[in-house]
Amino acid sequence: GVELLEEPPDIFDWWLPGMPEIDEPRRRALEELKKYIEDWQAADQDAFWHRKSGKPVLSVVICRSQSGELVTFRGMNTEVSLPAGSLCAERAAIAQAASQFQQAADILAIATADPQDKLNPLWPCEVCQSWLSKLRPQSPSIAVLAVSTSACAAFAVRVNGEVR
């Protein structure tokens, strides 16, 4: 989802990818989001998918697989101008994980960005926040990452809506 913040009032300190206290799921989320942005930037874009707002949003969800490995699922917002609304990148990535038979309890982190750097940092919209709150009983500490820019060189984290 798209939530535009000119000056994020609740971000006091940006995290940097090389900080030793960053856990592996968050580090993986940043790495995978950066790869996804690079892939998106290198691909031919179909304006149809973003014809309502003209604003693409990319998201990755990091899950722990049944074998214990971290796995990544990608999602992009799609806007087909229907009364039911658009599909946000976060929900698309969560649905991709569910479609690959991941358990809700396996979701560890989600990271989102505007690959064009017009809206960063992005936090989940109200609908996506509702989805995340519904997942909380299954996975109580999903880390939600918002990057400062599409370079993914700095990020902020929320867990259960609280900035960390």
Tab-separated table of C-alpha atoms in Angstrom:
chain	number	residue	atom	x	y	z
A	1	GLY	CA	0.000	0.000	0.000
A	2	VAL	CA	1.004	3.581	-0.456
A	3	GLU	CA	1.245	5.865	2.551
A	4	LEU	CA	3.140	9.021	1.647
A	5	LEU	CA	5.072	10.772	4.395
A	6	GLU	CA	6.953	13.981	3.591
A	7	GLU	CA	8.986	13.965	6.800
A	8	PRO	CA	8.393	10.735	8.682
A	9	PRO	CA	7.694	11.970	12.232
A	10	ASP	CA	8.358	8.612	13.872
A	11	ILE	CA	11.738	7.806	12.305
A	12	PHE	CA	14.508	9.083	14.513
A	13	ASP	CA	17.318	6.748	13.556
A	14	TRP	CA	17.826	4.949	10.286
A	15	TRP	CA	19.281	1.454	10.411
A	16	LEU	CA	22.156	0.605	8.074
A	17	PRO	CA	22.516	-2.828	6.430
A	18	GLY	CA	25.963	-3.484	7.914
A	19	MET	CA	24.927	-2.996	11.550
A	20	PRO	CA	25.745	-6.130	13.567
A	21	GLU	CA	22.421	-6.115	15.469
A	22	ILE	CA	20.366	-6.660	12.287
A	23	ASP	CA	18.985	-10.189	12.262
A	24	GLU	CA	19.216	-12.444	9.214
A	25	PRO	CA	15.546	-12.127	8.101
A	26	ARG	CA	15.825	-8.318	8.007
A	27	ARG	CA	19.187	-8.467	6.235
A	28	ARG	CA	17.723	-10.890	3.688
A	29	ALA	CA	14.659	-8.674	3.200
A	30	LEU	CA	16.912	-5.723	2.328
A	31	GLU	CA	19.079	-7.768	-0.040
A	32	GLU	CA	16.078	-9.284	-1.794
A	33	LEU	CA	14.245	-5.954	-2.055
A	34	LYS	CA	17.326	-4.389	-3.624
A	35	LYS	CA	17.518	-7.270	-6.161
A	36	TYR	CA	13.809	-6.915	-6.907
A	37	ILE	CA	14.192	-3.165	-7.514
A	38	GLU	CA	17.150	-3.801	-9.836
A	39	ASP	CA	15.149	-6.450	-11.734
A	40	TRP	CA	12.164	-4.084	-12.004
A	41	GLN	CA	14.357	-1.233	-13.258
A	42	ALA	CA	15.922	-3.503	-15.915
A	43	ALA	CA	12.554	-4.858	-17.140
A	44	ASP	CA	10.165	-3.422	-19.697
A	45	GLN	CA	7.346	-1.790	-17.720
A	46	ASP	CA	3.678	-2.310	-18.532
A	47	ALA	CA	1.875	0.913	-17.583
A	48	PHE	CA	-1.410	-1.023	-17.429
A	49	TRP	CA	-0.588	-2.378	-13.969
A	50	HIS	CA	-0.202	1.116	-12.500
A	51	ARG	CA	-2.662	3.035	-14.649
A	52	LYS	CA	-4.595	4.435	-11.691
A	53	SER	CA	-1.776	6.113	-9.741
A	54	GLY	CA	1.257	5.676	-11.995
A	55	LYS	CA	3.108	4.638	-8.834
A	56	PRO	CA	4.684	1.182	-8.771
A	57	VAL	CA	5.406	-0.348	-5.370
A	58	LEU	CA	7.500	-3.481	-4.781
A	59	SER	CA	7.535	-5.688	-1.709
A	60	VAL	CA	9.278	-8.835	-0.525
A	61	VAL	CA	8.179	-11.214	2.206
A	62	ILE	CA	10.765	-13.354	3.986
A	63	CYS	CA	9.597	-16.679	5.429
A	64	ARG	CA	11.281	-19.567	7.174
A	65	SER	CA	10.697	-22.704	5.104
A	66	GLN	CA	9.833	-26.074	6.610
A	67	SER	CA	13.512	-27.043	6.171
A	68	GLY	CA	14.599	-23.952	8.134
A	69	GLU	CA	15.924	-21.925	5.197
A	70	LEU	CA	14.881	-18.344	4.510
A	71	VAL	CA	12.786	-18.003	1.361
A	72	THR	CA	11.629	-14.875	-0.468
A	73	PHE	CA	8.333	-14.029	-2.123
A	74	ARG	CA	7.872	-10.950	-4.307
A	75	GLY	CA	4.813	-8.784	-4.833
A	76	MET	CA	3.984	-5.712	-6.891
A	77	ASN	CA	0.956	-3.475	-6.606
A	78	THR	CA	-1.581	-3.806	-9.411
A	79	GLU	CA	-4.300	-1.313	-10.222
A	80	VAL	CA	-6.950	-2.486	-12.657
A	81	SER	CA	-9.493	0.234	-11.756
A	82	LEU	CA	-12.196	-1.953	-10.255
A	83	PRO	CA	-14.619	-1.056	-7.437
A	84	ALA	CA	-12.884	-3.714	-5.303
A	85	GLY	CA	-9.758	-1.568	-5.340
A	86	SER	CA	-6.137	-2.265	-6.064
A	87	LEU	CA	-3.884	-5.025	-4.825
A	88	CYS	CA	-1.024	-3.627	-2.764
A	89	ALA	CA	2.506	-4.980	-3.096
A	90	GLU	CA	2.557	-6.250	0.506
A	91	ARG	CA	-0.619	-8.303	0.089
A	92	ALA	CA	0.576	-9.570	-3.302
A	93	ALA	CA	3.808	-10.842	-1.691
A	94	ILE	CA	1.921	-12.403	1.237
A	95	ALA	CA	-0.458	-14.086	-1.223
A	96	GLN	CA	2.531	-15.377	-3.195
A	97	ALA	CA	3.896	-16.973	0.005
A	98	ALA	CA	0.512	-18.524	0.782
A	99	SER	CA	0.247	-19.763	-2.818
A	100	GLN	CA	3.567	-21.570	-2.335
A	101	PHE	CA	2.157	-23.274	0.792
A	102	GLN	CA	4.047	-21.248	3.388
A	103	GLN	CA	2.428	-21.177	6.815
A	104	ALA	CA	1.316	-17.806	8.216
A	105	ALA	CA	3.545	-18.495	11.230
A	106	ASP	CA	6.573	-18.650	8.890
A	107	ILE	CA	6.413	-14.954	7.907
A	108	LEU	CA	9.355	-13.119	9.488
A	109	ALA	CA	9.794	-9.847	7.596
A	110	ILE	CA	8.331	-7.687	4.851
A	111	ALA	CA	10.120	-4.846	3.069
A	112	THR	CA	8.567	-2.363	0.661
A	113	ALA	CA	9.819	0.385	-1.663
A	114	ASP	CA	8.909	2.709	-4.476
A	115	PRO	CA	11.469	1.773	-7.164
A	116	GLN	CA	11.172	5.293	-8.627
A	117	ASP	CA	12.005	6.984	-5.267
A	118	LYS	CA	8.971	9.267	-5.304
A	119	LEU	CA	7.288	7.863	-2.177
A	120	ASN	CA	9.992	6.348	0.037
A	121	PRO	CA	9.866	5.562	2.888
A	122	LEU	CA	6.648	3.586	2.505
A	123	TRP	CA	4.730	2.004	5.356
A	124	PRO	CA	1.808	-0.346	4.755
A	125	CYS	CA	-1.551	1.270	3.998
A	126	GLU	CA	-4.493	0.721	6.369
A	127	VAL	CA	-5.679	-2.384	4.500
A	128	CYS	CA	-2.201	-3.946	4.601
A	129	GLN	CA	-1.835	-2.978	8.269
A	130	SER	CA	-5.102	-4.832	8.910
A	131	TRP	CA	-3.748	-7.889	7.100
A	132	LEU	CA	-0.576	-7.768	9.190
A	133	SER	CA	-2.578	-7.425	12.411
A	134	LYS	CA	-4.642	-10.490	11.416
A	135	LEU	CA	-1.372	-12.405	10.925
A	136	ARG	CA	-0.050	-11.345	14.349
A	137	PRO	CA	-1.553	-14.289	16.315
A	138	GLN	CA	0.262	-16.671	13.937
A	139	SER	CA	3.488	-14.680	13.617
A	140	PRO	CA	3.700	-12.181	16.497
A	141	SER	CA	6.771	-10.203	15.495
A	142	ILE	CA	6.821	-9.616	11.741
A	143	ALA	CA	9.421	-6.949	10.997
A	144	VAL	CA	8.112	-4.322	8.552
A	145	LEU	CA	10.928	-2.466	6.793
A	146	ALA	CA	10.674	0.867	4.978
A	147	VAL	CA	13.753	1.921	3.018
A	148	SER	CA	14.903	5.523	2.750
A	149	THR	CA	15.555	5.161	-0.998
A	150	SER	CA	15.519	2.442	-3.645
A	151	ALA	CA	19.265	1.938	-3.026
A	152	CYS	CA	18.240	0.236	0.253
A	153	ALA	CA	21.190	1.864	2.040
A	154	ALA	CA	19.149	2.813	5.121
A	155	PHE	CA	15.870	1.598	6.533
A	156	ALA	CA	13.442	1.900	9.416
A	157	VAL	CA	11.684	-0.994	11.155
A	158	ARG	CA	8.298	-1.410	12.759
A	159	VAL	CA	7.211	-4.479	14.674
A	160	ASN	CA	3.535	-4.562	15.629
A	161	GLY	CA	3.252	-0.924	14.539
A	162	GLU	CA	6.055	0.243	16.855
A	163	VAL	CA	9.221	1.785	15.426
A	164	ARG	CA	12.314	-0.150	16.530
